[in-house]
């Protein structure tokens, strides 16, 4: 999400997975959260192709693909899914546009090739690739590699991401990027 968007609260909404279904819940944001143009109150079930509005950002929910598509204020769409890690072995994060999760190229606090998310032995890990500024999980700088747990907050440079993972038997993986 665009950090200059003053209509988005620091902790605006959260995505939940309960009893085989996805829900979104506004968590006391200043400007509210909308699903398909309607402001939500409390926890709201999500359906395939629902349009979420958080501040100026529009997110498209895809139940089939288990992804969140972020549309920024310039209309650029970015899709993030952790399913592809199992096929590729890793997802790289950094300022360089060749990374699977490219960060703002003007953010000099993030390295060009900063970190990667790895799937091994049925678990997810984040590995810092000798970055200058370090990789932080839940506010603490990691060493070389750290196991990721559901809802861990990852900070790389100025970018803040939330890792979202579900049990292997449900095959419901995804990432929610703030």
Coordinates of C-alpha atoms in Angstrom, one line a residue:
X1 CA 0.0 0.0 0.0
X2 CA 1.1 3.6 -0.6
X3 CA 2.7 4.9 2.6
X4 CA 1.8 8.4 1.6
X5 CA -1.9 7.6 1.5
X6 CA -3.3 9.5 4.5
X7 CA -6.7 7.7 4.2
X8 CA -5.1 4.4 5.2
X9 CA -4.7 3.7 8.9
X10 CA -1.5 2.2 10.2
X11 CA -3.4 -0.9 11.2
X12 CA -6.5 -0.7 9.0
X13 CA -7.9 -4.1 8.4
X14 CA -7.1 -7.8 8.8
X15 CA -7.6 -10.8 6.7
X16 CA -8.8 -14.0 8.5
X17 CA -9.3 -17.6 7.5
X18 CA -11.8 -19.5 9.6
X19 CA -13.7 -22.7 9.0
X20 CA -12.6 -22.9 5.3
X21 CA -13.6 -19.3 4.5
X22 CA -11.9 -15.9 4.2
X23 CA -13.1 -12.9 6.1
X24 CA -12.0 -9.2 6.3
X25 CA -12.4 -7.2 9.4
X26 CA -11.9 -3.4 9.8
X27 CA -9.8 -2.9 12.9
X28 CA -11.0 0.6 14.0
X29 CA -9.6 2.4 11.0
X30 CA -10.3 6.1 10.6
X31 CA -11.8 5.9 7.2
X32 CA -13.4 2.5 7.1
X33 CA -13.1 -0.5 4.8
X34 CA -15.4 -1.3 1.9
X35 CA -16.3 -4.5 0.2
X36 CA -17.9 -4.1 -3.2
X37 CA -18.6 -0.4 -2.4
X38 CA -20.3 -1.1 0.9
X39 CA -18.7 -0.1 4.2
X40 CA -18.3 -3.1 6.4
X41 CA -19.2 -3.4 10.1
X42 CA -17.4 -6.2 11.9
X43 CA -16.2 -9.4 10.2
X44 CA -17.3 -9.8 6.6
X45 CA -17.0 -13.0 4.6
X46 CA -15.2 -12.6 1.3
X47 CA -16.2 -14.2 -2.0
X48 CA -14.3 -14.7 -5.3
X49 CA -13.8 -11.4 -7.2
X50 CA -14.8 -9.2 -4.2
X51 CA -13.3 -5.7 -4.5
X52 CA -11.9 -4.3 -1.2
X53 CA -11.2 -0.6 -0.7
X54 CA -8.7 0.3 1.9
X55 CA -7.8 4.0 1.8
X56 CA -7.0 4.7 -1.9
X57 CA -6.0 1.1 -2.6
X58 CA -8.3 -1.3 -4.3
X59 CA -7.7 -5.0 -3.7
X60 CA -9.2 -7.8 -5.7
X61 CA -9.8 -11.0 -3.8
X62 CA -9.5 -14.3 -5.6
X63 CA -10.7 -17.3 -3.7
X64 CA -9.6 -19.8 -6.4
X65 CA -6.1 -18.6 -6.8
X66 CA -5.6 -17.7 -3.1
X67 CA -4.1 -14.3 -4.0
X68 CA -4.5 -10.7 -3.1
X69 CA -4.1 -8.2 -6.0
X70 CA -3.1 -4.7 -4.9
X71 CA -3.9 -1.8 -7.2
X72 CA -2.0 1.2 -6.2
X73 CA -3.0 4.9 -6.7
X74 CA -1.4 4.9 -10.2
X75 CA -3.5 1.9 -11.3
X76 CA -0.6 -0.6 -11.2
X77 CA -1.6 -4.1 -10.2
X78 CA 0.6 -6.3 -8.1
X79 CA -0.3 -9.9 -7.3
X80 CA 1.4 -11.9 -4.5
X81 CA 1.0 -15.6 -3.8
X82 CA 3.2 -17.9 -1.8
X83 CA 2.1 -21.0 -3.7
X84 CA 4.7 -20.5 -6.3
X85 CA 7.5 -20.9 -3.8
X86 CA 6.9 -24.7 -3.8
X87 CA 7.6 -24.7 -7.6
X88 CA 10.5 -22.2 -7.6
X89 CA 12.1 -22.9 -4.2
X90 CA 12.2 -19.2 -3.3
X91 CA 10.7 -15.7 -3.8
X92 CA 13.2 -12.8 -3.8
X93 CA 12.5 -9.4 -2.3
X94 CA 14.4 -6.2 -3.1
X95 CA 14.7 -2.9 -5.0
X96 CA 15.8 -4.5 -8.2
X97 CA 12.8 -5.0 -10.6
X98 CA 13.8 -8.6 -11.4
X99 CA 12.8 -9.7 -7.8
X100 CA 9.4 -11.5 -7.5
X101 CA 8.4 -8.9 -4.9
X102 CA 10.0 -5.7 -6.1
X103 CA 10.2 -2.8 -3.6
X104 CA 10.3 0.9 -4.2
X105 CA 13.5 1.5 -6.3
X106 CA 13.9 4.9 -4.6
X107 CA 14.0 3.3 -1.1
X108 CA 17.7 3.3 -0.4
X109 CA 17.2 1.6 3.0
X110 CA 16.4 -1.6 1.1
X111 CA 19.1 -3.4 -0.9
X112 CA 18.7 -4.4 -4.6
X113 CA 18.6 -8.1 -3.6
X114 CA 17.6 -7.9 0.0
X115 CA 16.0 -11.1 1.2
X116 CA 14.2 -14.2 0.0
X117 CA 11.3 -16.4 1.3
X118 CA 12.1 -20.1 1.1
X119 CA 9.8 -23.2 1.4
X120 CA 11.6 -26.2 2.8
X121 CA 10.5 -29.2 4.8
X122 CA 6.9 -27.9 4.7
X123 CA 7.9 -24.7 6.4
X124 CA 8.5 -21.1 5.3
X125 CA 11.6 -19.2 6.1
X126 CA 12.9 -15.7 5.4
X127 CA 16.6 -15.3 4.6
X128 CA 18.5 -12.0 4.6
X129 CA 20.8 -11.9 1.6
X130 CA 23.7 -9.9 3.2
X131 CA 21.6 -6.7 3.0
X132 CA 23.0 -3.4 4.2
X133 CA 20.0 -2.5 6.4
X134 CA 18.9 -5.9 7.7
X135 CA 15.6 -7.7 7.6
X136 CA 13.2 -7.4 10.5
X137 CA 10.4 -9.8 11.7
X138 CA 8.0 -8.6 14.3
X139 CA 10.3 -5.6 15.0
X140 CA 13.4 -7.7 15.6
X141 CA 16.4 -7.9 13.3
X142 CA 16.9 -11.4 12.1
X143 CA 20.3 -13.1 11.7
X144 CA 20.8 -14.9 8.4
X145 CA 17.6 -17.0 8.4
X146 CA 14.4 -17.2 10.4
X147 CA 11.3 -19.4 10.3
X148 CA 8.1 -17.5 9.5
X149 CA 4.8 -18.0 11.4
X150 CA 1.3 -16.9 10.4
X151 CA 0.8 -13.2 10.8
X152 CA 4.5 -12.3 11.2
X153 CA 5.3 -8.8 10.1
X154 CA 8.3 -8.4 7.9
X155 CA 10.0 -5.0 7.4
X156 CA 12.5 -4.5 4.7
X157 CA 13.6 -0.9 4.2
X158 CA 10.4 1.2 4.4
X159 CA 8.2 -1.7 3.2
X160 CA 6.0 -3.5 5.7
X161 CA 4.6 -6.9 4.8
X162 CA 2.5 -9.4 6.7
X163 CA 3.1 -13.1 6.1
X164 CA -0.1 -15.1 5.8
X165 CA 0.1 -18.9 5.7
X166 CA -2.4 -21.7 6.3
X167 CA -2.1 -25.4 7.1
X168 CA -0.8 -27.6 4.3
X169 CA -3.9 -29.7 4.2
X170 CA -6.0 -26.6 3.3
X171 CA -3.7 -25.4 0.5
X172 CA -4.6 -21.8 1.3
X173 CA -1.5 -19.7 1.2
X174 CA -1.2 -16.0 0.6
X175 CA 0.4 -12.8 1.5
X176 CA -1.1 -9.6 2.8
X177 CA 1.0 -6.6 2.1
X178 CA 0.5 -3.4 3.9

